[in-house]
Amino acid sequence: MNIDSAQLKEYIVSAKLAEPENIAAAFLRAQKEQLVFADVLLEDDVLEEAILCKAQAQLLDMPFVDLSKEVILSSVLQIIPEVIAKKTMIVAFSKRGRDLDVAMINPDDIQTLYFIKKKTNLNIIVHLATKKDIFNVLKQYEKSFKADFCDLLDKDTQDVRCEGNLADIAQELPIVRIVDTLIDHAILQGASDIHIEPLEKELIVRYRIDGVLHKIITLPKNVLTGIVARIKVLSHLTLDEHRLPQDGRFKIEKEKHKLSFHVSILSVFDGEKVVMRLLDEYSTGLTLEKMGLTGEPLEIIHREINKPNGMILVTGPTDSGKTTTLYTIMDILNTPEVNISSVEDPVEYRMNNINQTQVQAKIGMTFSTVLRALLHQDPDIIMVGEIRDGETLDIAIHAAMTGHLILSTLHTNSAAEAVPRMIDMGSQPFLIASTTNVVIAQRIVRRLCGNCREKYTLNKKNIDTLKKSYDMNHILKTLKRIKVIDASATWGKIPLYRAKGCGQCGKEGYKGRNGIYEVFDVTEDIQKLITQSATTEVLDKKAQKNGMVTIAEDGFAKVVQGITTIEEIIRVTKE
């Protein structure tokens, strides 16, 4: 966007859109690191995207449109083909006679605007919009996904071969189109995983979106061989191996993002099941605050990660966001003055200026082997993807004792459980007590859609049902202590929110995800209990007495704040 940085800075200051010192710091950083000033304003949370976009529109003498408030007819949206809209981030949102209103993020793209004008024979009225809003509008193309896919199947799969040379089958145009379409729509819908599951007579495709699996489409069984062969070719796996499990990966570039696909293929009763995990290798912009950490727990984490040595542990079940938390902490600590190394299985995100090593068990590169080698690489901070065995734990503890900061994960349900788990793995209690700085337990819940969430209050029956699973009186006291609710509040009078569903959230009522946390601060009195091999219950009780907010309590705090729902808290903490 052709806006002079100094001009933008002057306008923002004069309009009093942010604190002058924050604007000046962002401007200085942009100059020093040769970055785009507008991008730095967003990255450093100086301005919200909508406010920045409005300022840019003013400077360009161009109208700004809030697409979240626009009702876009499908017939209008389809005027610009999906492939062009996705590639150029330009969408049509209104048509008035011969005038077509379009929204875009880069008004300098004159060539595309000329192409659209020539193709539609309409007068193009350009509006500036936020990238977030345009991306949400792009999702509306999904509504035609099933119809388009059915047309594709009708036209292309009648002659798909089920037998013959697998390499040839994988390259056939119908199979390539099917796999590409499944991947494209998974990216557009923000899926984290694609599941391709064979049944006796059909093939089910499911996407995991915001942590929940959704059935997307049912395919005829005759395309299974070709789809699996195509994915094996992309992942450089053995085509004629149908019995043993196989793991691979491949990469594609979409909309200025490099996406890595981690592929797992497993033989099941009705064929080979494929699961592909989608990872944006250069995903940035997360902060602990944006992930859902606030107040005293956030202060504790910032205090402990800035210590020169010790262990920071993140616990929780699979897919609870542990690795994302570690990457966010590494991003905070990633400065030119420190040497950060990691050993991971797999390397999920690529990070600049961090030495990332992939575990390869087949050739003896285990967590413990690589960790031992890393200690000779003069590291200040080491991230260990997961502590799985006593040997890795022993090396990590001794590294923490000798001046290194260790970041890692454990599979436990609560933060306090991490201590007995490490003792079970063979570590001495006094070593755990002296090296563990803090343990973070977490879960991921879906965020309520801000456009359609519905307000309500709990009735007596609701409260009684919740009391069977949670200590609601204690939770109420905690919420009052951390000042989320008034001191006089009762459960029956606290306004809560529930999911409703609208076009913007795909009728789900949820949009995005947020973390709920439990931060176990290893204070002196906790250290004494650890050296005495105290049980999980004793440690947990002491930590709560010291002020620790449990995962359930943090969850209910986010329910009261309108971030998520009680149903989500139950799903991740009780089911």
XYZ file of C-alpha atoms in Angstrom:
575
model
C 0.000 0.000 0.000
C 1.576 3.246 -1.141
C 1.395 5.299 2.066
C 4.469 7.092 3.384
C 5.361 5.872 6.884
C 6.081 9.382 8.162
C 2.717 10.581 6.801
C 0.916 7.684 8.500
C 2.734 8.360 11.774
C 1.818 12.053 11.655
C -1.852 11.265 11.028
C -2.072 8.703 13.846
C -0.438 11.117 16.302
C -2.648 14.065 15.290
C -5.805 11.915 15.456
C -4.741 10.660 18.912
C -5.354 7.047 17.912
C -2.669 5.711 20.272
C -0.178 6.803 22.899
C 2.555 8.984 21.282
C 5.378 7.035 22.946
C 4.033 3.721 21.588
C 3.734 5.175 18.078
C 7.284 6.560 18.267
C 8.670 3.219 19.473
C 6.950 1.365 16.627
C 8.219 3.878 14.071
C 11.772 3.576 15.405
C 11.598 -0.237 15.293
C 10.280 -0.187 11.720
C 13.184 2.007 10.621
C 15.798 0.055 12.570
C 14.659 -3.391 11.385
C 13.575 -2.196 7.917
C 9.987 -3.294 8.440
C 6.694 -1.859 7.219
C 5.510 0.683 9.792
C 1.852 -0.401 9.515
C 2.826 -4.037 10.156
C 4.795 -3.073 13.268
C 1.818 -1.102 14.614
C -0.249 -4.290 14.459
C 2.468 -6.668 15.701
C 3.185 -4.483 18.751
C -0.543 -4.040 19.509
C -0.254 -0.259 19.153
C -3.403 -0.143 17.001
C -6.252 -2.492 16.209
C -6.444 -3.543 12.570
C -9.786 -1.806 11.950
C -8.549 1.532 13.366
C -5.347 1.346 11.310
C -7.302 0.474 8.181
C -9.632 3.448 8.673
C -6.610 5.746 9.035
C -5.100 4.381 5.834
C -8.411 4.858 4.027
C -8.516 8.493 5.136
C -5.000 9.118 3.834
C -5.834 7.438 0.526
C -9.142 9.352 0.282
C -10.911 6.022 -0.080
C -14.044 4.673 1.655
C -13.608 2.096 4.428
C -16.087 -0.764 4.831
C -16.757 -2.884 7.912
C -17.555 -6.184 6.211
C -18.689 -7.771 9.477
C -21.818 -5.585 9.246
C -22.523 -6.322 5.567
C -25.016 -8.948 4.394
C -23.476 -10.278 1.181
C -25.690 -12.019 -1.339
C -24.220 -15.198 -2.795
C -24.971 -13.926 -6.320
C -22.880 -10.812 -5.620
C -20.024 -12.706 -3.980
C -19.761 -15.096 -6.937
C -19.254 -12.211 -9.400
C -15.554 -12.477 -8.543
C -14.480 -16.135 -8.932
C -13.213 -17.785 -5.749
C -9.754 -18.501 -7.129
C -9.245 -14.792 -7.949
C -10.745 -13.600 -4.659
C -8.456 -15.889 -2.638
C -5.349 -15.020 -4.620
C -5.841 -11.231 -4.622
C -7.840 -10.784 -1.380
C -10.527 -8.826 -3.255
C -14.217 -9.569 -2.629
C -17.461 -8.168 -4.021
C -19.956 -7.232 -1.309
C -22.640 -5.109 -2.979
C -24.092 -4.388 -6.431
C -26.145 -1.284 -7.221
C -27.199 -1.187 -10.838
C -23.985 -0.974 -12.883
C -21.851 -0.298 -9.784
C -20.007 -3.144 -8.061
C -18.644 -2.450 -4.557
C -15.472 -4.404 -3.839
C -13.310 -4.569 -0.724
C -9.551 -5.108 -0.778
C -6.440 -4.666 1.329
C -4.082 -3.523 -1.442
C -5.562 -0.714 -3.577
C -2.317 -0.606 -5.580
C -3.373 -3.812 -7.342
C -4.634 -1.921 -10.381
C -4.069 -4.864 -12.712
C -6.565 -7.102 -10.886
C -9.126 -4.298 -10.640
C -8.826 -3.744 -14.417
C -9.276 -7.495 -14.982
C -12.424 -7.575 -12.813
C -13.836 -4.493 -14.566
C -13.193 -6.043 -17.990
C -14.619 -9.414 -16.967
C -17.791 -8.046 -15.307
C -18.346 -4.948 -17.499
C -19.312 -3.064 -14.319
C -18.115 0.116 -12.635
C -15.807 -0.927 -9.799
C -16.102 1.065 -6.561
C -13.098 0.251 -4.369
C -13.299 0.147 -0.566
C -10.559 -0.580 1.958
C -11.213 -3.380 4.472
C -9.262 -5.303 7.085
C -7.532 -8.522 6.136
C -9.445 -10.318 8.888
C -12.815 -9.224 7.480
C -11.911 -10.182 3.920
C -10.679 -13.584 5.037
C -13.991 -14.157 6.838
C -15.916 -13.228 3.686
C -13.812 -15.702 1.711
C -15.220 -18.426 3.921
C -18.645 -17.794 2.440
C -17.412 -19.446 -0.742
C -17.414 -22.648 1.316
C -21.192 -22.844 1.059
C -20.846 -23.925 -2.536
C -18.144 -26.444 -1.624
C -20.329 -29.545 -1.515
C -22.175 -28.612 -4.710
C -18.888 -27.929 -6.489
C -17.385 -31.144 -5.146
C -20.367 -33.179 -6.270
C -19.974 -31.737 -9.768
C -16.288 -32.635 -9.662
C -17.095 -36.201 -8.623
C -19.799 -36.586 -11.257
C -17.487 -35.370 -14.001
C -14.144 -36.784 -12.974
C -14.488 -39.984 -10.965
C -16.541 -42.146 -13.302
C -13.390 -43.373 -15.028
C -11.040 -43.369 -12.025
C -8.944 -46.525 -12.016
C -8.855 -48.627 -8.849
C -6.131 -50.958 -10.059
C -2.892 -50.683 -11.972
C 0.338 -48.770 -11.411
C -0.102 -46.683 -8.246
C 2.326 -43.998 -9.422
C 0.256 -43.510 -12.580
C -3.052 -43.490 -10.666
C -1.679 -40.815 -8.283
C -0.938 -38.502 -11.226
C -4.365 -38.799 -12.871
C -6.146 -35.457 -13.216
C -9.347 -36.414 -11.329
C -7.371 -37.636 -8.281
C -5.102 -34.577 -8.297
C -8.167 -32.303 -8.423
C -9.887 -34.110 -5.558
C -6.838 -33.953 -3.253
C -6.148 -30.298 -4.162
C -9.782 -29.380 -3.475
C -9.756 -31.107 -0.079
C -6.563 -29.250 0.889
C -7.721 -25.861 -0.434
C -10.988 -25.953 1.485
C -9.277 -27.184 4.656
C -7.012 -24.124 4.517
C -9.922 -21.779 3.806
C -11.950 -23.154 6.716
C -9.016 -22.911 9.123
C -8.825 -26.668 9.727
C -5.933 -28.041 11.779
C -6.361 -31.647 10.574
C -7.841 -33.537 7.615
C -9.147 -37.058 8.291
C -9.755 -39.381 5.313
C -11.484 -42.488 6.698
C -12.468 -45.575 4.681
C -15.670 -47.445 5.541
C -17.082 -50.575 3.943
C -18.774 -48.847 1.005
C -17.724 -45.187 1.196
C -15.044 -42.712 2.206
C -15.619 -40.092 4.911
C -13.700 -36.791 4.982
C -13.644 -34.833 8.240
C -11.913 -31.556 9.176
C -10.874 -30.623 12.714
C -11.840 -26.965 13.123
C -11.275 -25.155 16.434
C -10.513 -28.495 18.056
C -13.727 -30.256 16.985
C -14.120 -32.748 14.117
C -16.729 -31.936 11.462
C -17.913 -34.308 8.748
C -17.325 -32.495 5.454
C -18.269 -34.889 2.683
C -18.803 -38.550 1.776
C -16.872 -39.816 -1.267
C -17.311 -43.005 -3.288
C -15.027 -45.839 -2.154
C -13.461 -46.197 -5.637
C -11.404 -42.982 -5.168
C -9.630 -44.283 -2.021
C -6.732 -45.980 -3.824
C -5.985 -42.891 -5.886
C -6.277 -40.420 -2.999
C -3.973 -42.455 -0.745
C -1.483 -42.948 -3.599
C -1.528 -39.202 -4.358
C -0.855 -38.281 -0.729
C 1.927 -40.886 -0.525
C 3.566 -39.372 -3.621
C 3.361 -35.849 -2.108
C 4.796 -37.139 1.196
C 7.562 -39.269 -0.406
C 6.208 -42.470 1.168
C 6.344 -46.050 -0.122
C 3.489 -46.535 -2.583
C 3.162 -50.327 -2.362
C 3.339 -50.546 1.454
C -0.226 -51.106 2.688
C 0.319 -52.946 5.979
C 2.788 -50.960 8.073
C 2.074 -47.438 9.356
C 3.854 -44.642 7.477
C 4.603 -41.036 8.443
C 5.713 -38.291 6.079
C 5.375 -34.617 5.274
C 5.113 -32.183 2.404
C 4.900 -28.414 1.998
C 2.886 -26.018 -0.119
C 2.729 -22.229 -0.349
C -0.663 -20.547 -0.164
C -1.417 -16.847 0.165
C 2.098 -15.915 1.281
C 2.154 -18.716 3.881
C 4.321 -21.801 3.765
C 2.182 -24.661 5.032
C 3.639 -27.922 6.268
C 1.500 -31.075 6.173
C 2.384 -33.875 8.590
C 0.938 -37.082 7.169
C 0.088 -40.291 9.035
C -1.188 -43.346 7.138
C -2.506 -46.361 9.040
C -4.018 -49.607 7.789
C -7.551 -50.143 9.156
C -10.147 -52.838 8.411
C -11.602 -51.184 5.294
C -8.400 -49.752 3.794
C -5.795 -47.118 4.660
C -6.788 -44.170 6.855
C -5.016 -40.839 6.278
C -4.657 -37.997 8.772
C -2.944 -34.792 7.652
C -2.039 -32.064 10.162
C -1.772 -28.543 8.754
C 0.872 -26.246 10.220
C 1.787 -22.721 9.185
C 5.586 -22.852 9.441
C 5.912 -19.101 9.836
C 2.920 -18.490 12.075
C 3.681 -15.455 14.239
C 1.943 -12.753 16.211
C 0.844 -14.819 19.228
C 1.401 -13.467 22.716
C 0.669 -15.038 26.082
C -2.043 -12.410 26.565
C -3.733 -13.254 23.252
C -3.639 -16.943 24.186
C -5.669 -16.215 27.314
C -3.175 -15.627 30.148
C -3.889 -12.607 32.342
C -3.329 -11.186 35.812
C -1.072 -12.844 38.376
C -0.558 -16.100 36.388
C 0.822 -14.029 33.495
C 3.101 -12.088 35.844
C 4.442 -15.342 37.334
C 5.270 -16.761 33.895
C 7.023 -13.570 32.747
C 9.035 -13.531 35.980
C 10.091 -17.175 35.703
C 10.950 -17.243 31.981
C 13.298 -14.308 32.493
C 15.396 -16.250 34.998
C 18.736 -17.465 33.580
C 18.213 -21.104 34.555
C 15.662 -23.668 35.697
C 12.796 -25.575 34.055
C 9.543 -24.216 32.633
C 7.128 -27.113 32.091
C 3.831 -27.078 30.192
C 1.429 -29.962 30.801
C -1.827 -31.218 29.338
C -3.247 -33.897 27.044
C -2.543 -34.172 23.321
C -3.776 -31.184 21.274
C -4.086 -28.891 24.285
C -1.756 -26.242 22.818
C 1.388 -27.063 24.833
C 3.789 -26.647 21.901
C 2.175 -23.346 20.911
C 2.783 -22.049 24.433
C 6.448 -23.067 24.251
C 6.866 -21.398 20.853
C 5.280 -18.214 22.197
C 7.671 -18.196 25.170
C 10.622 -18.778 22.814
C 9.428 -15.886 20.660
C 9.427 -13.625 23.744
C 12.951 -14.749 24.703
C 14.311 -14.688 21.129
C 16.801 -11.801 21.162
C 20.265 -11.451 19.565
C 21.890 -11.749 22.994
C 20.862 -15.375 23.621
C 21.454 -18.714 21.900
C 18.228 -20.728 21.727
C 18.190 -24.347 20.550
C 15.361 -26.849 20.336
C 14.908 -30.584 19.876
C 11.458 -31.472 18.548
C 9.398 -34.324 17.133
C 8.307 -32.950 14.740
C 9.465 -29.377 14.122
C 6.007 -27.798 13.913
C 6.865 -24.145 13.243
C 9.984 -22.592 11.779
C 11.420 -19.767 13.874
C 14.110 -17.311 12.838
C 17.375 -17.260 14.823
C 16.522 -20.492 16.675
C 18.469 -23.702 16.040
C 15.779 -26.352 15.590
C 16.654 -30.057 15.453
C 14.280 -32.828 14.346
C 14.291 -36.113 16.287
C 15.008 -39.140 14.062
C 14.692 -42.265 16.193
C 15.538 -44.600 13.289
C 19.124 -43.335 13.201
C 19.500 -42.925 16.959
C 18.692 -39.186 17.160
C 16.432 -39.410 20.206
C 15.486 -36.565 22.544
C 18.177 -37.579 25.020
C 20.887 -37.984 22.338
C 20.223 -34.591 20.757
C 19.801 -32.868 24.131
C 23.174 -34.209 25.266
C 24.768 -32.903 22.055
C 23.097 -29.504 22.384
C 24.814 -28.932 25.727
C 28.092 -28.694 23.784
C 26.618 -25.994 21.509
C 26.842 -23.215 24.129
C 23.060 -22.724 24.486
C 21.393 -20.301 26.885
C 17.863 -21.675 26.380
C 16.870 -25.182 25.273
C 13.384 -26.246 24.236
C 12.733 -29.990 24.500
C 9.523 -30.856 22.638
C 8.538 -33.480 25.185
C 10.128 -35.251 28.153
C 9.215 -38.887 27.496
C 11.735 -40.877 29.543
C 13.958 -40.784 32.589
C 17.165 -40.262 30.604
C 15.859 -37.117 28.886
C 14.525 -35.809 32.212
C 17.865 -36.459 33.946
C 19.797 -34.521 31.272
C 17.243 -31.685 31.343
C 17.451 -31.343 35.133
C 21.238 -31.293 35.143
C 21.219 -28.729 32.316
C 18.859 -26.547 34.384
C 21.252 -26.864 37.326
C 24.249 -25.749 35.254
C 22.928 -22.419 34.028
C 20.502 -23.268 31.244
C 16.817 -22.404 30.945
C 14.904 -25.524 29.878
C 11.439 -25.358 28.276
C 9.533 -28.611 27.858
C 6.213 -30.465 28.067
C 4.788 -33.395 30.033
C 1.579 -35.377 29.584
C -0.295 -34.838 32.866
C -3.831 -33.662 33.603
C -2.940 -30.991 36.156
C 0.099 -28.856 36.904
C 0.756 -30.435 40.322
C 0.748 -33.928 38.757
C 3.994 -33.046 36.966
C 5.981 -33.539 40.196
C 4.931 -37.164 40.969
C 5.266 -37.904 37.238
C 8.933 -36.819 37.283
C 9.556 -38.824 40.472
C 8.035 -41.890 38.758
C 10.480 -41.323 35.868
C 13.368 -41.741 38.323
C 14.285 -38.185 39.287
C 15.200 -37.270 42.867
C 12.654 -35.002 44.626
C 15.326 -32.537 45.823
C 16.553 -32.079 42.216
C 13.008 -31.441 40.980
C 12.440 -28.907 43.775
C 15.638 -26.989 43.055
C 15.289 -26.809 39.266
C 11.567 -26.446 38.490
C 10.571 -22.774 38.190
C 6.925 -23.091 37.190
C 4.494 -25.645 35.740
C 1.699 -24.514 33.407
C -1.288 -26.793 32.811
C -3.637 -25.891 29.989
C -6.604 -26.777 27.791
C -8.002 -25.188 24.624
C -11.636 -24.054 24.406
C -13.577 -22.581 21.493
C -14.260 -18.830 21.569
C -17.807 -17.572 21.302
C -18.680 -15.748 18.096
C -18.967 -12.091 19.092
C -21.556 -11.480 16.385
C -24.246 -13.881 17.608
C -23.544 -14.907 21.215
C -26.674 -15.010 23.362
C -26.999 -13.721 26.937
C -28.700 -15.778 29.677
C -28.542 -16.597 33.390
C -28.352 -19.935 35.184
C -31.477 -21.288 36.844
C -31.524 -23.459 39.966
C -31.554 -26.686 37.951
C -28.492 -25.585 35.960
C -26.609 -24.698 39.143
C -27.481 -27.976 40.853
C -26.292 -29.942 37.813
C -22.973 -28.062 37.750
C -22.483 -28.678 41.495
C -22.296 -32.412 40.757
C -19.070 -31.836 38.804
C -17.603 -28.642 40.266
C -17.279 -26.939 43.645
C -19.374 -23.980 42.485
C -19.162 -22.159 45.840
C -15.363 -22.273 45.804
C -15.261 -21.183 42.156
C -17.542 -18.240 43.006
C -15.176 -17.184 45.831
C -12.181 -17.421 43.474
C -13.875 -15.294 40.801
C -14.602 -12.651 43.441
C -11.002 -12.795 44.693
C -9.548 -12.223 41.222
C -12.186 -9.498 40.691
C -13.888 -11.016 37.652
C -17.279 -10.514 39.340
C -18.652 -8.215 42.047
C -18.327 -9.205 45.698
C -22.135 -9.484 45.978
C -22.639 -11.633 42.847
C -24.436 -14.999 42.928
C -24.572 -17.678 40.209
C -28.233 -17.027 39.473
C -27.647 -13.327 38.747
C -24.376 -13.399 36.783
C -25.014 -12.739 33.046
C -23.483 -15.511 30.934
C -23.330 -16.188 27.196
C -24.076 -19.224 25.042
C -23.517 -20.205 21.419
C -26.238 -19.377 18.914
C -24.812 -19.552 15.380
C -24.775 -17.179 12.408
C -23.316 -16.836 8.926
C -20.039 -15.437 10.223
C -19.252 -18.478 12.383
C -20.674 -21.137 10.068
C -23.746 -21.724 12.255
C -21.505 -23.122 15.022
C -21.685 -20.209 17.439
C -17.916 -20.355 17.931
C -15.069 -18.671 16.114
C -11.432 -19.216 17.088
C -9.936 -20.700 20.240
C -8.628 -19.573 23.611
C -6.598 -21.191 26.368
C -7.562 -21.850 29.975
C -4.663 -22.242 32.391
C -3.376 -23.322 35.775
C -0.016 -21.836 36.809
C 1.769 -23.827 39.541
C 4.382 -21.489 41.047
C 7.162 -23.480 42.771
C 7.576 -21.296 45.855
C 9.736 -22.151 48.883
C 6.910 -23.906 50.740
C 6.072 -25.910 47.608
C 9.767 -26.855 47.290
C 9.721 -28.242 50.837
C 6.690 -30.384 50.042
C 8.346 -31.684 46.858
C 11.462 -32.767 48.792
C 9.120 -34.708 51.081
C 7.597 -36.500 48.019
C 4.179 -34.971 48.715
C 1.211 -36.307 46.749
C -0.537 -34.460 43.933
C -3.459 -33.657 46.234
C -1.217 -32.101 48.916
C 0.722 -30.036 46.351
C -2.459 -28.895 44.632
C -4.115 -27.889 47.908
C -1.053 -25.876 48.997
C -0.786 -24.147 45.622
C -4.461 -23.137 45.771
C -3.936 -21.833 49.306
C -1.098 -19.738 47.878
C -3.496 -18.273 45.314
C -3.272 -20.610 42.320
C -6.317 -20.452 40.030
C -7.219 -23.924 38.757
C -8.014 -24.742 35.140
C -11.723 -25.061 35.958
C -11.737 -21.718 37.799
C -9.930 -19.996 34.926
C -12.456 -21.577 32.573
C -15.415 -20.212 34.515
C -13.712 -16.799 34.632
C -13.652 -16.812 30.828
C -17.299 -17.930 30.779
C -18.255 -14.936 32.946
C -16.223 -12.661 30.643
C -18.177 -13.892 27.618
C -15.150 -15.542 25.968
C -16.468 -19.115 25.991
C -19.312 -21.255 27.322
C -19.921 -23.609 30.228
C -20.390 -26.415 27.682
C -16.839 -25.875 26.432
C -15.399 -25.933 29.956
C -17.200 -29.217 30.644
C -15.961 -30.638 27.321
C -12.275 -30.036 28.044
C -12.183 -30.573 31.813
C -14.709 -33.342 32.490
C -15.559 -35.354 29.365
